[in-house]
PDB file of C-alpha atoms in Angstrom:
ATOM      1  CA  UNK A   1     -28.348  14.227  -1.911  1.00 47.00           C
ATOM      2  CA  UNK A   2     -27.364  16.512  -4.833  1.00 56.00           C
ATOM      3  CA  UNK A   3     -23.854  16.905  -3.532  1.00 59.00           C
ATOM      4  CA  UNK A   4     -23.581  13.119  -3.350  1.00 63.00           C
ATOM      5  CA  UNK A   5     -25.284  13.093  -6.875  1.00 72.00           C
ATOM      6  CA  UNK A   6     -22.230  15.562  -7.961  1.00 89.00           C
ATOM      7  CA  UNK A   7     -19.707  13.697  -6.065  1.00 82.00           C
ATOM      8  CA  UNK A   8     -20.303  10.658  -7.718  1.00 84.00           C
ATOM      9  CA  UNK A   9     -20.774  12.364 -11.143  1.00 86.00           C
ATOM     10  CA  UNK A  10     -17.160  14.162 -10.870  1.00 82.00           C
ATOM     11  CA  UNK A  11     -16.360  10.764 -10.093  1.00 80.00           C
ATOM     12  CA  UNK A  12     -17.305   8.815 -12.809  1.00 85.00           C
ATOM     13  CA  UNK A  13     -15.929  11.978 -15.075  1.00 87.00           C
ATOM     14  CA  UNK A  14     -12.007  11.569 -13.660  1.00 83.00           C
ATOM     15  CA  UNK A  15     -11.769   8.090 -13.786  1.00 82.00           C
ATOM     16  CA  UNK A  16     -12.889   8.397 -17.734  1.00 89.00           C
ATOM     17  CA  UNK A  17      -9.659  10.563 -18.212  1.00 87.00           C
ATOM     18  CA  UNK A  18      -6.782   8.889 -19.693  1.00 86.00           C
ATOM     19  CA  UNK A  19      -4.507   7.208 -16.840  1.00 86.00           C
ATOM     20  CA  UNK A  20      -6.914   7.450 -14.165  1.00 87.00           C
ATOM     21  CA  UNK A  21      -7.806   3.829 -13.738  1.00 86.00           C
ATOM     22  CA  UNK A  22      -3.788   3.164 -13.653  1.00 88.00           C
ATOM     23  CA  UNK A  23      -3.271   6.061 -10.900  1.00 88.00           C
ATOM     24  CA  UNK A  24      -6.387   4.705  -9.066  1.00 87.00           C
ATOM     25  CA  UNK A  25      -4.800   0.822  -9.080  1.00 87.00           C
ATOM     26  CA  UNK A  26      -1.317   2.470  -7.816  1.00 87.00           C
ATOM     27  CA  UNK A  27      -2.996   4.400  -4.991  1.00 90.00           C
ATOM     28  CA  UNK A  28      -4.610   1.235  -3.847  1.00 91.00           C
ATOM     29  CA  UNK A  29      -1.544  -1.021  -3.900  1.00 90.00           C
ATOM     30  CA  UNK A  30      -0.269   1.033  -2.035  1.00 92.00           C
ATOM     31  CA  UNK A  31      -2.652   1.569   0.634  1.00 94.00           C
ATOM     32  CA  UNK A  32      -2.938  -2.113   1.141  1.00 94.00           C
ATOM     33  CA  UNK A  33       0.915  -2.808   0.943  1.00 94.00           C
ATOM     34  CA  UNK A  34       1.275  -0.581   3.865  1.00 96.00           C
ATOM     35  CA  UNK A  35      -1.667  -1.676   6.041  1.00 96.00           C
ATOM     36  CA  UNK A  36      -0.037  -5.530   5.347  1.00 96.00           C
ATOM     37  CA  UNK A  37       2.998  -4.301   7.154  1.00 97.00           C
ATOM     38  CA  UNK A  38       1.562  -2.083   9.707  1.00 97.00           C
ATOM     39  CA  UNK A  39      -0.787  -5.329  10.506  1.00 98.00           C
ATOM     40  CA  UNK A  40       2.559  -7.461  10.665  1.00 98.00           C
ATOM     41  CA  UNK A  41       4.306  -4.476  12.451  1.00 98.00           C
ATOM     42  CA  UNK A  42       1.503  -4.416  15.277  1.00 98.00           C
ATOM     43  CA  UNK A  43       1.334  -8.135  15.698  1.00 97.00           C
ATOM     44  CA  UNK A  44       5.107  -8.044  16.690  1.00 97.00           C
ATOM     45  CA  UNK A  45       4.016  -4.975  19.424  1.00 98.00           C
ATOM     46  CA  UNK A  46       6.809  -3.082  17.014  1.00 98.00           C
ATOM     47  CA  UNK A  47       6.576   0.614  16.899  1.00 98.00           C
ATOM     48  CA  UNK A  48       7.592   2.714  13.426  1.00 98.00           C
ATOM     49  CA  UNK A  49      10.834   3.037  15.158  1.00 98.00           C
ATOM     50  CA  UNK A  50      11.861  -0.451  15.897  1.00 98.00           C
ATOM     51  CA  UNK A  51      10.456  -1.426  12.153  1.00 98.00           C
ATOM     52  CA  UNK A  52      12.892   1.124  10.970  1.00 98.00           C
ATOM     53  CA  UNK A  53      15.689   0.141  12.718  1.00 98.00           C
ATOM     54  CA  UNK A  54      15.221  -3.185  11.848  1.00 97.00           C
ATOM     55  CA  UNK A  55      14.649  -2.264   8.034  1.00 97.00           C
ATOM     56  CA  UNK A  56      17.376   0.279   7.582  1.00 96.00           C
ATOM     57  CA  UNK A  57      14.816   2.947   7.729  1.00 96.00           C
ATOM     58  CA  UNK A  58      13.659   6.219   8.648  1.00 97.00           C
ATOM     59  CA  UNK A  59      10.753   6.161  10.893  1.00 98.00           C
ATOM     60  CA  UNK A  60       9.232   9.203   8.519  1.00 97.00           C
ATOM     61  CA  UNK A  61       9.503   6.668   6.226  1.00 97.00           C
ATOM     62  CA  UNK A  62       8.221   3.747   7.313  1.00 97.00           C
ATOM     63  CA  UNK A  63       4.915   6.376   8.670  1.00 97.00           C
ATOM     64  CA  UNK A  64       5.190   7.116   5.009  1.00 96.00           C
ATOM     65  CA  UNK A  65       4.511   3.677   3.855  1.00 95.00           C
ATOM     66  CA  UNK A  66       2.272   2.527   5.956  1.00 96.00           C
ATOM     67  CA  UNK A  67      -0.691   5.080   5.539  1.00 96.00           C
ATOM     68  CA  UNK A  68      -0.030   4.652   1.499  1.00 94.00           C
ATOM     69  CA  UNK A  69       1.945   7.267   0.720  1.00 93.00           C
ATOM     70  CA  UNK A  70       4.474   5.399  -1.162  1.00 91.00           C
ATOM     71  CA  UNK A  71       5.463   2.098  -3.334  1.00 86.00           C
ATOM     72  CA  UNK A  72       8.643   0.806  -1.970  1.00 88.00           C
ATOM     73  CA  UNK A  73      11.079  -0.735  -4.153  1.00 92.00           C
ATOM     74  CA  UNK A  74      11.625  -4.960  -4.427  1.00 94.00           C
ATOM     75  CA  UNK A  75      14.603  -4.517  -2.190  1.00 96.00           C
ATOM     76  CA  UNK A  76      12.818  -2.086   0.684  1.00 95.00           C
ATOM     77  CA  UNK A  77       9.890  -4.738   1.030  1.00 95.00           C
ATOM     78  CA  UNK A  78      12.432  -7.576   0.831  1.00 97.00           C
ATOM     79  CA  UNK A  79      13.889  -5.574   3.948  1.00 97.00           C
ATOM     80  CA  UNK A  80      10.631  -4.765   5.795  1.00 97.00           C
ATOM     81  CA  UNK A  81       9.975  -8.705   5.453  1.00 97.00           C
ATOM     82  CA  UNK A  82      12.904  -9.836   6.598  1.00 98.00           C
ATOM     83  CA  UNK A  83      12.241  -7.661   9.685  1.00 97.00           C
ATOM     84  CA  UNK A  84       9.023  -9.065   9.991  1.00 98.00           C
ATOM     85  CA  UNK A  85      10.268 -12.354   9.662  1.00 97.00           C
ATOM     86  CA  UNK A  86       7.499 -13.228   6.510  1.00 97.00           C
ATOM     87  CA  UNK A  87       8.543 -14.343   3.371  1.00 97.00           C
ATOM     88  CA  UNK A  88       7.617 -11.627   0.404  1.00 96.00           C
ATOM     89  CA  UNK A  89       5.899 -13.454  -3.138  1.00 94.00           C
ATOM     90  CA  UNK A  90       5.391 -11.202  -5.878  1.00 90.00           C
ATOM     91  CA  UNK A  91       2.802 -12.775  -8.531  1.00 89.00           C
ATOM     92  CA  UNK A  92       1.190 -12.119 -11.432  1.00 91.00           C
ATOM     93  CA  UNK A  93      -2.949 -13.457 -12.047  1.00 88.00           C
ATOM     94  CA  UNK A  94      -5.363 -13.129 -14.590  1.00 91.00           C
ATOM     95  CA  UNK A  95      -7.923  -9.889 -13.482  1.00 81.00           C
ATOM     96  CA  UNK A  96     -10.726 -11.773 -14.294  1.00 80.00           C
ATOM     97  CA  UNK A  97     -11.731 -15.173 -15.242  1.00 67.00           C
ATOM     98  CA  UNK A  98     -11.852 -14.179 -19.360  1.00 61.00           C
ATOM     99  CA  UNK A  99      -7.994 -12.601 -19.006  1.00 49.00           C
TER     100      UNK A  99
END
């Protein structure tokens, strides 16, 4: 329990640091940018490769992608939808109901 205790202490202490929240909202949009696409990718019964191919990609980078590791640009995910044959919307909504 006290490592938990000092887990979620060290926790609460980075996220209070200047940019943290920011670099914590990137990491996630990334993460669930590339599990969209890996979900779309496995529906199809497309491996890295094919999506790569498809997408004008490197399979290291698609891998890349997919488990979060980067934020493509507007024209890479305009390619990987194309590929995927979805249609990409970018939006912007309030956070909250007050915003």
């Amino acid at each position: 329990m006290g490592e938990r205790g000092d887990w979620a202490a060290m926790r609460e202490r980075r996220m209070a640091e200047p940019g943290a929240a920011e670099a914590y909202d990137a990491a996630r949009l990334a993460f669930e940018l590339g599990r969209a696409v890996r979900e779309l990718r496995e529906r199809r019964g497309w491996s890295q490769a094919q999506l790569a191919k498809e997408s004008r990609m490197t399979q290291s980078a698609v891998a890349r992608f997919e488990a979060g590791g980067t934020v493509p640009t507007l024209p890479v995910l305009e390619r990987l939808a194309a590929s995927l044959n979805v249609s990409l919307s970018v939006r912007f909504e309030p956070r909250d109901a007050a915003a």
